[in-house]
Tab-separated table of C-alpha atoms in Angstrom:
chain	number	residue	atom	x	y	z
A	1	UNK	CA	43.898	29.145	-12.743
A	2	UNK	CA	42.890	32.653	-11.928
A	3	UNK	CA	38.910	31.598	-12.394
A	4	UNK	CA	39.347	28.220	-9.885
A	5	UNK	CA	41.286	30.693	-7.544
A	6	UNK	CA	38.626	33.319	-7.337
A	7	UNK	CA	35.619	30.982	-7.436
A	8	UNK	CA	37.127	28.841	-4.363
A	9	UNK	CA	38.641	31.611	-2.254
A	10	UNK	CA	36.868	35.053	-3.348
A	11	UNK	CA	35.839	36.478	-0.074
A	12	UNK	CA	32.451	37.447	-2.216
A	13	UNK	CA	31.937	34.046	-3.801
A	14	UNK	CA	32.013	32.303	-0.070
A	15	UNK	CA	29.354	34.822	0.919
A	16	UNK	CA	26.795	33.501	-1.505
A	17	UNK	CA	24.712	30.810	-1.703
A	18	UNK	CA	25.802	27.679	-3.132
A	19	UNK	CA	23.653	26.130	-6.276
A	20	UNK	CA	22.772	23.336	-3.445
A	21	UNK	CA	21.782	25.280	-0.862
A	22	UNK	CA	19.872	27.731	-3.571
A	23	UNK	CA	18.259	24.299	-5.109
A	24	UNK	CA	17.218	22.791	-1.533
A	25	UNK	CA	15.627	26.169	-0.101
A	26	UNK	CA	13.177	25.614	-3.264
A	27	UNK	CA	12.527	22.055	-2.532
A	28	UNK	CA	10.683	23.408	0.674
A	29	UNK	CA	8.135	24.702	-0.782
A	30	UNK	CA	7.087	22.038	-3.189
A	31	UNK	CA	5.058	19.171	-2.764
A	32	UNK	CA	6.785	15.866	-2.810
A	33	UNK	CA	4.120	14.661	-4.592
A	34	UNK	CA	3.196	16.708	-7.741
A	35	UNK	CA	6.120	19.417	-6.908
A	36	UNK	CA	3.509	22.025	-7.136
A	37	UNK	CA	4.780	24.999	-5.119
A	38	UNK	CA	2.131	25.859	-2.374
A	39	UNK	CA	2.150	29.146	-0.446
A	40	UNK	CA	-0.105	29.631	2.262
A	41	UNK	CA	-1.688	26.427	1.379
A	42	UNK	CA	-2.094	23.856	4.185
A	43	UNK	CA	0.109	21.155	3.642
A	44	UNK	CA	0.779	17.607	4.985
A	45	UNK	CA	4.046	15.928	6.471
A	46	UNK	CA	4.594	12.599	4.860
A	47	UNK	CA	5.507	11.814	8.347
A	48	UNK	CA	1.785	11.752	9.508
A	49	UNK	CA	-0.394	8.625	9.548
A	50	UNK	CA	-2.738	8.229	6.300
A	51	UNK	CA	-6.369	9.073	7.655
A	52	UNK	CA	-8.023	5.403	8.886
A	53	UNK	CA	-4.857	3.430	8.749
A	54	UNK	CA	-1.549	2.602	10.781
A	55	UNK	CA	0.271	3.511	7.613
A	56	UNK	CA	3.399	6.363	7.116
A	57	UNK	CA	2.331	8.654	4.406
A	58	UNK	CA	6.227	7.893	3.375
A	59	UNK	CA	5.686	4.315	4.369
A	60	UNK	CA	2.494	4.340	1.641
A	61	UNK	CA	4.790	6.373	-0.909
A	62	UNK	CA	7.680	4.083	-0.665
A	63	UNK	CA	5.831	0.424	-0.397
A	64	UNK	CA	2.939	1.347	-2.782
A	65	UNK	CA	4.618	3.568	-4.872
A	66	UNK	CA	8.254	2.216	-5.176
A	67	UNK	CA	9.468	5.719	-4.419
A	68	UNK	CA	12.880	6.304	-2.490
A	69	UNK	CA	11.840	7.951	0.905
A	70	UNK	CA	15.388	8.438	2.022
A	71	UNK	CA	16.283	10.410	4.644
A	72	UNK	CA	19.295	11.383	3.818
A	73	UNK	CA	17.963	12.990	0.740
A	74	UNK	CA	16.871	16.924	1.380
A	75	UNK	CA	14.020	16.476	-0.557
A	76	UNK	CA	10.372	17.762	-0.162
A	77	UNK	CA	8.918	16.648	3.201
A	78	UNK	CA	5.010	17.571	2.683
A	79	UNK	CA	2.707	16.869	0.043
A	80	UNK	CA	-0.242	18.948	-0.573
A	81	UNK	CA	-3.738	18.573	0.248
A	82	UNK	CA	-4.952	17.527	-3.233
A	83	UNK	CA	-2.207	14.447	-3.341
A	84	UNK	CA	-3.188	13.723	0.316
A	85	UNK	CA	-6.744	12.972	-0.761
A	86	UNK	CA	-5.778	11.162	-3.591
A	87	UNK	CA	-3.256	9.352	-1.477
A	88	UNK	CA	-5.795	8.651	1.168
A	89	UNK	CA	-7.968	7.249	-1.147
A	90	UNK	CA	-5.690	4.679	-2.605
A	91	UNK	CA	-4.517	3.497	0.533
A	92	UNK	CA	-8.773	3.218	1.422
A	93	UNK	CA	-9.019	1.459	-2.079
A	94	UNK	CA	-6.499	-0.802	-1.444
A	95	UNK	CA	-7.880	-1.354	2.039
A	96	UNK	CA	-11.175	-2.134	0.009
A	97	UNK	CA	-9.615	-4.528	-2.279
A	98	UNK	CA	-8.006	-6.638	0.368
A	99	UNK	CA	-10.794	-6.721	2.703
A	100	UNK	CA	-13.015	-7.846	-0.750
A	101	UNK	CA	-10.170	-10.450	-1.749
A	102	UNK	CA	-10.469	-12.088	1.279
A	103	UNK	CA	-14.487	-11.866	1.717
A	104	UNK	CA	-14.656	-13.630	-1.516
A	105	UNK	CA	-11.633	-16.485	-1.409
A	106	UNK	CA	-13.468	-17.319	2.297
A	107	UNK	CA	-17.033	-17.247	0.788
A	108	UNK	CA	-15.481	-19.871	-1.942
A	109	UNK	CA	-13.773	-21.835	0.467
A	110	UNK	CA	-17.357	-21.845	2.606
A	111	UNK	CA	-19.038	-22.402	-0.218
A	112	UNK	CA	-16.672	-25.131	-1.720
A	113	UNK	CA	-16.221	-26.990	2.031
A	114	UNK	CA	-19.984	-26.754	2.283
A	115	UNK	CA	-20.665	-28.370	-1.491
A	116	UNK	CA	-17.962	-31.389	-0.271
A	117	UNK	CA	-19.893	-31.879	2.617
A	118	UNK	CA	-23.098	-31.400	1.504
A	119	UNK	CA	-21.829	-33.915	-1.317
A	120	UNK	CA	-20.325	-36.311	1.409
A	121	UNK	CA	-23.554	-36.126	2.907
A	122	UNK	CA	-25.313	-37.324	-0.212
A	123	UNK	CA	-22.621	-39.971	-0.430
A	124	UNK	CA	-22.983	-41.192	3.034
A	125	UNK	CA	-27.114	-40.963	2.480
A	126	UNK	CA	-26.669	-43.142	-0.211
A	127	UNK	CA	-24.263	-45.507	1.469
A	128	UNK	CA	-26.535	-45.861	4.641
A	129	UNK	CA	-29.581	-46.621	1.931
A	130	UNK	CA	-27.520	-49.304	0.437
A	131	UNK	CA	-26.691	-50.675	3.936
A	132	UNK	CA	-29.985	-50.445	4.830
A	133	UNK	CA	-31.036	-52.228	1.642
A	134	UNK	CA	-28.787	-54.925	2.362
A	135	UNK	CA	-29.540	-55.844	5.696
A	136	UNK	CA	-33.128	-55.854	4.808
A	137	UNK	CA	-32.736	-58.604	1.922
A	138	UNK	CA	-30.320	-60.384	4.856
A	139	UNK	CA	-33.216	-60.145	7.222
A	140	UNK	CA	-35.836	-61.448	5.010
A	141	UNK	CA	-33.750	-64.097	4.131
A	142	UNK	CA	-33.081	-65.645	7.385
């Protein structure tokens, strides 16, 4: 009983750090990315706005990346500069892709409305040849 009484209520013990608080304060110099501790390195908020989109760098971390951005949590709140290029250049990847998905399904769809009409065309052409055929023979006829 004598350890949980002088852990808990030591005058000395109260004065020090707790393992949390000791834990956290080395969280804030880490990247929430790759954890690498940075310095005097410039460093990135995931607060900020990727570079060329509307997009959270926490929003991009959480959605893209299935990571918990929590709040509540007293983890890291910057990444570094190497993960924010790399991040930045997913999200402009992705971007790319999506842009590129949707330049080729409409470019099918074009090209697939244009081959039924151009074949609806060639239907009709042939329909108003018959027709044409027919009222001919009923012309010559009478």
């Amino acid at each position: 009983m004598s350890f949980l009484s002088n852990r808990h209520f030591s005058p000395s013990y109260n004065n020090q750090k707790s393992e949390l608080t000791i834990i956290l304060e080395m969280f804030t110099n880490r990247c929430r990315a790759c954890v690498k501790i940075y310095e005097n390195e410039v460093t990135v908020s995931i607060n900020n706005v990727i570079s060329g989109g509307p997009q959270r760098i926490k929003d991009v971390l959480k959605k893209d990346m299935g990571l918990e951005m929590d709040e509540t949590f007293s983890l890291p709140q910057n990444i570094c500069l190497s993960c924010f290029n790399q991040l930045s250049s997913f999200a402009t990847f992705k971007s790319i892709l999506k842009k590129s998905e949707n330049f080729l399904k409409t470019t099918l769809n074009n090209a697939i409305s244009e081959d039924s009409l151009n074949e609806s065309l060639a239907q009709l052409e042939i329909e108003i040849q018959a027709a044409e055929e027919l009222n001919s023979r009923f012309e010559d006829r009478f």
